[in-house]
Amino acid sequence: MTEFIPPGTRYHALPDGFAMKRGGRLDGARIAFETWGELNAARDNAVLIVTGLSPDAHAAANAGNSEPGWWEAMLGPGKPIDSQRWFVICVNSLGSCKGSTGPASIHPVTREPYRLDFPELSIEDGADAAAHVVRGLGIERLACVIGNSMGGMTALALLIRHPGLARAHINISGAARALPFSIAIRSLQREAIRLDPHWYQGRYDERSYPEAGMRMARKLGVITYRSALEWDGRFGRVRLDSDRADEEPFGLEFEVESYLEGHARRFVRRFDPNCYLYLSRSMDWFDLGDYARGDDGAGPADTRAGLARIRLEKALAIGVHTDILFPLQQQQEIAEGLAAGGADAEFLPLPSPQGHDAFLVDIARFGPAVAGFLAKL
Amino acid sequence: MTEFIPPGTRYHALPDGFAMKRGGRLDGARIAFETWGELNAARDNAVLIVTGLSPDAHAAANAGNSEPGWWEAMLGPGKPIDSQRWFVICVNSLGSCKGSTGPASIHPVTREPYRLDFPELSIEDGADAAAHVVRGLGIERLACVIGNSMGGMTALALLIRHPGLARAHINISGAARALPFSIAIRSLQREAIRLDPHWYQGRYDERSYPEAGMRMARKLGVITYRSALEWDGRFGRVRLDSDRADEEPFGLEFEVESYLEGHARRFVRRFDPNCYLYLSRSMDWFDLGDYARGDDGAGPADTRAGLARIRLEKALAIGVHTDILFPLQQQQEIAEGLAAGGADAEFLPLPSPQGHDAFLVDIARFGPAVAGFLAKL
């Protein structure tokens, strides 16, 4: 598997025997991370960023890598997450293929990639691994943990499993549990990969690779990350030039189809299919309500009660009206649940037209919201 | 190809040389239809229903077929579309496989199925064919044409191409043009079928059939026909019993996944893949703005101006807030455009949680809306 790990990535070794929530242990595992700014003497200015499914740890340009990162407009000197004030850490999720240990990594004993022998991955495992990185950097208490999308789940898992590790939290287009609509979409993405004969039960290689399945999965992702409203403004009904249109029957004809195809082609060989499957399913399993079933683990999950068990000083849950994957009600639920737990928690719905991905592009709205919250810490 | 044509279906023969909008002609083509109620002596009580992509002409039980139809709660004696007052016609779309001529039909000369030799299909062709059925039944002027989903497009095409053929119109979850978001979803559905090696460029048969591709396409359809809100109430995070869960890696685990699988399995062998491709693409091509480009056909499409060229006495455009495929703005556009053309046109947004499919299931809201409009004709 060709890996696409940004230069300048640093690593934190997880302890041998790292226990996974659903069973199994990892030896020799590591978490990729990057940092911005300096930890102050009191060690109280650290901000942790946990990400969505696909990003690496390179959220923005830094000393180790001057290339722009995936949240370049949000993070850096003088930016909303100001690296002149904050010491910022971004981790690549456990289970990913961007430097952290995951199904594409080499098993320390067999010397072969784990593939489907990787233990079942939960959101909680990613949270526990991120907590190791934070403590490994000598930080006992984060000023804030910021989680986007899947990272919004990871942040909540970190907060409930590591009480006191963070004073404040910004949850962006995240969720305290997976909804059936989102499960359905992710299930279909996984099915597209699994149905590709080149997936071969996870035993593909460079030459025989589930490219069609990954392309389908990514296209479905890109569609559901955005919104009907935004795309009408962006693409309308513009046709491809005849020399770019597809001669195949029922082939590409509209600009929007070509946009999807381009996105998919760029992604397909840069993200490992098995890692995609593992991370995708970890989201389906997540429900903070599991932590409110009582000590015996029986009884129905109560997501709000799970949220109310988290102790924070301040919290902000941001979402957008046009998000169909992590709909706005889920960010409202987070704010209300954290408030019920005693946090000074605010719910901020934004009118961004860009859907679930708005936090990556609508910096005009998300920037001031994040900067304003951090300024009050 | 096994055909699934309801018993009691009637047929109207299209004239030989039936001209398709994008080129090509059909000989020996026919349209399947059913009727309810009686045409009165003045021949002024006829209502035409044009459908979404998949339904057949059996909208409700009638003299020829006592089985419930796909709009059973809406159509019949004393129902919102009251067959004691109205003579109701429902046509199966040209290009479908439910009795009307389409890619799965036998070519009259080669005696082989058309498959991809079927001429390119437009929404307008379906509208022209439906107009033939109406006139063939001795009707010069419909009291009302009702179009749902794709049928909302067909109805608008019929109205602009056959001025005077209808006095009134109800457009339900329809659109005057395809939006790029919907094009993207349909493009992905078609890609799932095309990528299935068993599609074989349209030359599949019963034994080698693109079942996986059709299943994917249908699942994506079912997901986008509904809404996140509704599914949370219906499925929540309910797991399958262990004996129903899938043992395959990354197999089915949640109730919602099993629901989708069941839907897909029921559909796959009951709808012809090539017909699906043709009908799907006809929606992408549709833009009523094409009729407002000026006589030379040049200049940009102006959807509102196209709508304003339609002459109607009364119109009603109904939509729901949770529809992501034909979003509410599109029904508002229809009402405003038809009003600009001089119709007494109303826009009725409904708070149904069921998304695009609400008109099939939320009869409590759609029934009174349709009945109230028809009562005033």
Short mmCIF file of N, CA, C and O in Angstrom, two decimals, chain A residues 184 187-188 191 195, chain B residues 4 54 98 189 192-193 209-223 225 231 234-235 252 255-273 276:
data_model
loop_
_atom_site.label_atom_id
_atom_site.label_comp_id
_atom_site.label_asym_id
_atom_site.label_seq_id
_atom_site.Cartn_x
_atom_site.Cartn_y
_atom_site.Cartn_z
N ALA A 184 -27.22 4.30 6.96
CA ALA A 184 -27.62 3.77 5.65
C ALA A 184 -26.65 4.23 4.56
O ALA A 184 -26.22 3.43 3.72
N SER A 187 -23.33 2.52 5.11
CA SER A 187 -23.46 1.10 4.79
C SER A 187 -23.37 0.89 3.28
O SER A 187 -22.74 -0.06 2.80
N LEU A 188 -23.99 1.81 2.54
CA LEU A 188 -23.96 1.72 1.07
C LEU A 188 -22.55 1.99 0.54
O LEU A 188 -22.10 1.33 -0.41
N GLU A 191 -20.70 -1.10 1.14
CA GLU A 191 -21.14 -2.16 0.23
C GLU A 191 -20.51 -1.98 -1.15
O GLU A 191 -20.15 -2.97 -1.80
N LEU A 195 -18.48 -4.99 -2.63
CA LEU A 195 -18.97 -5.65 -3.84
C LEU A 195 -17.94 -5.64 -4.95
O LEU A 195 -18.05 -6.41 -5.91
N PHE B 4 -43.37 -7.52 -15.34
CA PHE B 4 -44.31 -7.48 -14.23
C PHE B 4 -45.38 -6.46 -14.55
O PHE B 4 -45.30 -5.31 -14.13
N SER B 54 -40.63 4.60 -11.19
CA SER B 54 -40.84 3.16 -11.12
C SER B 54 -42.29 2.66 -11.17
O SER B 54 -42.51 1.51 -11.53
N LYS B 98 -43.23 -1.58 -17.59
CA LYS B 98 -44.47 -2.03 -16.96
C LYS B 98 -45.63 -2.01 -17.94
O LYS B 98 -46.76 -1.70 -17.59
N GLN B 189 -26.33 6.36 -9.32
CA GLN B 189 -27.17 5.16 -9.47
C GLN B 189 -26.89 4.48 -10.81
O GLN B 189 -26.76 3.26 -10.89
N ALA B 192 -23.57 2.73 -10.77
CA ALA B 192 -23.60 1.44 -10.05
C ALA B 192 -24.04 0.33 -11.00
O ALA B 192 -23.50 -0.78 -10.98
N ILE B 193 -25.04 0.61 -11.83
CA ILE B 193 -25.52 -0.40 -12.79
C ILE B 193 -24.48 -0.63 -13.89
O ILE B 193 -24.14 -1.77 -14.22
N TYR B 209 -27.21 -11.15 -14.87
CA TYR B 209 -28.07 -9.98 -14.64
C TYR B 209 -27.36 -9.04 -13.67
O TYR B 209 -26.75 -9.52 -12.69
N PRO B 210 -27.40 -7.72 -13.89
CA PRO B 210 -26.66 -6.79 -13.03
C PRO B 210 -27.36 -6.57 -11.68
O PRO B 210 -27.79 -5.46 -11.35
N GLU B 211 -27.45 -7.63 -10.94
CA GLU B 211 -28.22 -7.60 -9.69
C GLU B 211 -27.58 -6.70 -8.64
O GLU B 211 -28.25 -5.92 -7.97
N ALA B 212 -26.26 -6.80 -8.50
CA ALA B 212 -25.58 -5.98 -7.48
C ALA B 212 -25.72 -4.49 -7.81
O ALA B 212 -25.99 -3.67 -6.93
N GLY B 213 -25.55 -4.16 -9.08
CA GLY B 213 -25.67 -2.75 -9.48
C GLY B 213 -27.07 -2.22 -9.26
O GLY B 213 -27.25 -1.10 -8.77
N MET B 214 -28.06 -3.02 -9.61
CA MET B 214 -29.45 -2.59 -9.41
C MET B 214 -29.75 -2.44 -7.92
O MET B 214 -30.49 -1.54 -7.51
N ARG B 215 -29.20 -3.34 -7.12
CA ARG B 215 -29.45 -3.26 -5.68
C ARG B 215 -28.85 -1.98 -5.10
O ARG B 215 -29.49 -1.29 -4.32
N MET B 216 -27.64 -1.66 -5.52
CA MET B 216 -27.01 -0.42 -5.08
C MET B 216 -27.84 0.79 -5.51
O MET B 216 -28.08 1.72 -4.73
N ALA B 217 -28.25 0.78 -6.78
CA ALA B 217 -29.01 1.92 -7.30
C ALA B 217 -30.31 2.11 -6.52
O ALA B 217 -30.69 3.23 -6.16
N ARG B 218 -30.97 1.01 -6.25
CA ARG B 218 -32.24 1.10 -5.53
C ARG B 218 -32.03 1.57 -4.09
O ARG B 218 -32.81 2.38 -3.58
N LYS B 219 -31.00 1.05 -3.46
CA LYS B 219 -30.74 1.49 -2.08
C LYS B 219 -30.48 2.99 -2.03
O LYS B 219 -30.99 3.69 -1.15
N LEU B 220 -29.69 3.47 -2.96
CA LEU B 220 -29.41 4.91 -2.98
C LEU B 220 -30.71 5.68 -3.23
O LEU B 220 -30.94 6.74 -2.64
N GLY B 221 -31.56 5.12 -4.09
CA GLY B 221 -32.87 5.73 -4.31
C GLY B 221 -33.67 5.79 -3.02
O GLY B 221 -34.12 6.86 -2.60
N VAL B 222 -33.81 4.67 -2.37
CA VAL B 222 -34.64 4.61 -1.16
C VAL B 222 -34.09 5.57 -0.10
O VAL B 222 -34.85 6.26 0.58
N ILE B 223 -32.76 5.64 0.03
CA ILE B 223 -32.18 6.58 1.00
C ILE B 223 -32.58 8.01 0.67
O ILE B 223 -33.02 8.76 1.53
N TYR B 225 -35.01 9.10 -1.15
CA TYR B 225 -36.45 9.36 -1.18
C TYR B 225 -36.97 9.71 0.21
O TYR B 225 -38.10 10.18 0.35
N TRP B 231 -36.32 8.59 9.50
CA TRP B 231 -35.68 7.31 9.79
C TRP B 231 -35.27 7.20 11.24
O TRP B 231 -35.21 6.09 11.78
N ARG B 234 -38.23 5.92 12.87
CA ARG B 234 -38.60 4.57 12.45
C ARG B 234 -37.66 3.49 12.91
O ARG B 234 -38.07 2.41 13.30
N PHE B 235 -36.37 3.79 12.77
CA PHE B 235 -35.38 2.73 13.00
C PHE B 235 -34.51 2.97 14.23
O PHE B 235 -34.04 2.01 14.84
N LEU B 252 -24.48 -6.69 7.21
CA LEU B 252 -25.62 -5.99 7.82
C LEU B 252 -25.64 -6.19 9.33
O LEU B 252 -25.43 -7.29 9.83
N GLU B 255 -31.02 -2.54 11.82
CA GLU B 255 -32.35 -2.69 11.22
C GLU B 255 -32.47 -1.88 9.91
O GLU B 255 -33.03 -2.35 8.93
N VAL B 256 -31.94 -0.66 9.91
CA VAL B 256 -32.09 0.18 8.72
C VAL B 256 -31.38 -0.45 7.52
O VAL B 256 -31.85 -0.33 6.38
N GLU B 257 -30.28 -1.14 7.76
CA GLU B 257 -29.57 -1.78 6.65
C GLU B 257 -30.39 -2.94 6.09
O GLU B 257 -30.44 -3.16 4.88
N SER B 258 -31.05 -3.65 6.97
CA SER B 258 -31.88 -4.77 6.54
C SER B 258 -33.10 -4.27 5.77
O SER B 258 -33.53 -4.88 4.79
N TYR B 259 -33.65 -3.15 6.22
CA TYR B 259 -34.79 -2.54 5.52
C TYR B 259 -34.41 -2.19 4.08
O TYR B 259 -35.13 -2.49 3.13
N LEU B 260 -33.25 -1.57 3.92
CA LEU B 260 -32.78 -1.21 2.58
C LEU B 260 -32.56 -2.45 1.74
O LEU B 260 -32.92 -2.48 0.55
N GLU B 261 -31.97 -3.47 2.34
CA GLU B 261 -31.68 -4.69 1.61
C GLU B 261 -32.98 -5.33 1.12
O GLU B 261 -33.07 -5.77 -0.03
N GLY B 262 -33.98 -5.36 1.98
CA GLY B 262 -35.26 -5.93 1.60
C GLY B 262 -35.89 -5.17 0.44
O GLY B 262 -36.36 -5.76 -0.54
N HIS B 263 -35.89 -3.84 0.56
CA HIS B 263 -36.42 -3.00 -0.51
C HIS B 263 -35.71 -3.27 -1.83
O HIS B 263 -36.33 -3.39 -2.88
N ALA B 264 -34.40 -3.33 -1.75
CA ALA B 264 -33.60 -3.51 -2.96
C ALA B 264 -33.86 -4.87 -3.59
O ALA B 264 -34.05 -4.98 -4.79
N ARG B 265 -33.92 -5.90 -2.77
CA ARG B 265 -34.13 -7.25 -3.31
C ARG B 265 -35.49 -7.37 -4.00
O ARG B 265 -35.62 -8.03 -5.03
N ARG B 266 -36.50 -6.71 -3.42
CA ARG B 266 -37.82 -6.78 -4.05
C ARG B 266 -37.83 -6.06 -5.40
O ARG B 266 -38.58 -6.43 -6.30
N PHE B 267 -37.02 -5.04 -5.55
CA PHE B 267 -37.05 -4.21 -6.75
C PHE B 267 -36.25 -4.80 -7.90
O PHE B 267 -36.65 -4.73 -9.06
N VAL B 268 -35.12 -5.38 -7.55
CA VAL B 268 -34.07 -5.70 -8.52
C VAL B 268 -34.56 -6.46 -9.76
O VAL B 268 -34.22 -6.11 -10.88
N ARG B 269 -35.35 -7.48 -9.54
CA ARG B 269 -35.78 -8.32 -10.67
C ARG B 269 -37.13 -7.87 -11.22
O ARG B 269 -37.67 -8.52 -12.11
N ARG B 270 -37.67 -6.81 -10.66
CA ARG B 270 -38.99 -6.34 -11.11
C ARG B 270 -38.89 -5.05 -11.92
O ARG B 270 -39.90 -4.46 -12.29
N PHE B 271 -37.68 -4.59 -12.14
CA PHE B 271 -37.54 -3.41 -12.98
C PHE B 271 -36.33 -3.62 -13.88
O PHE B 271 -35.25 -4.01 -13.43
N ASP B 272 -36.53 -3.33 -15.15
CA ASP B 272 -35.47 -3.61 -16.11
C ASP B 272 -34.34 -2.58 -15.99
O ASP B 272 -34.58 -1.37 -16.02
N PRO B 273 -33.09 -3.04 -15.87
CA PRO B 273 -31.96 -2.11 -15.69
C PRO B 273 -31.81 -1.08 -16.81
O PRO B 273 -31.55 0.09 -16.54
N TYR B 276 -34.38 1.50 -16.45
CA TYR B 276 -34.00 2.37 -15.33
C TYR B 276 -33.02 3.44 -15.80
O TYR B 276 -33.17 4.63 -15.51
#
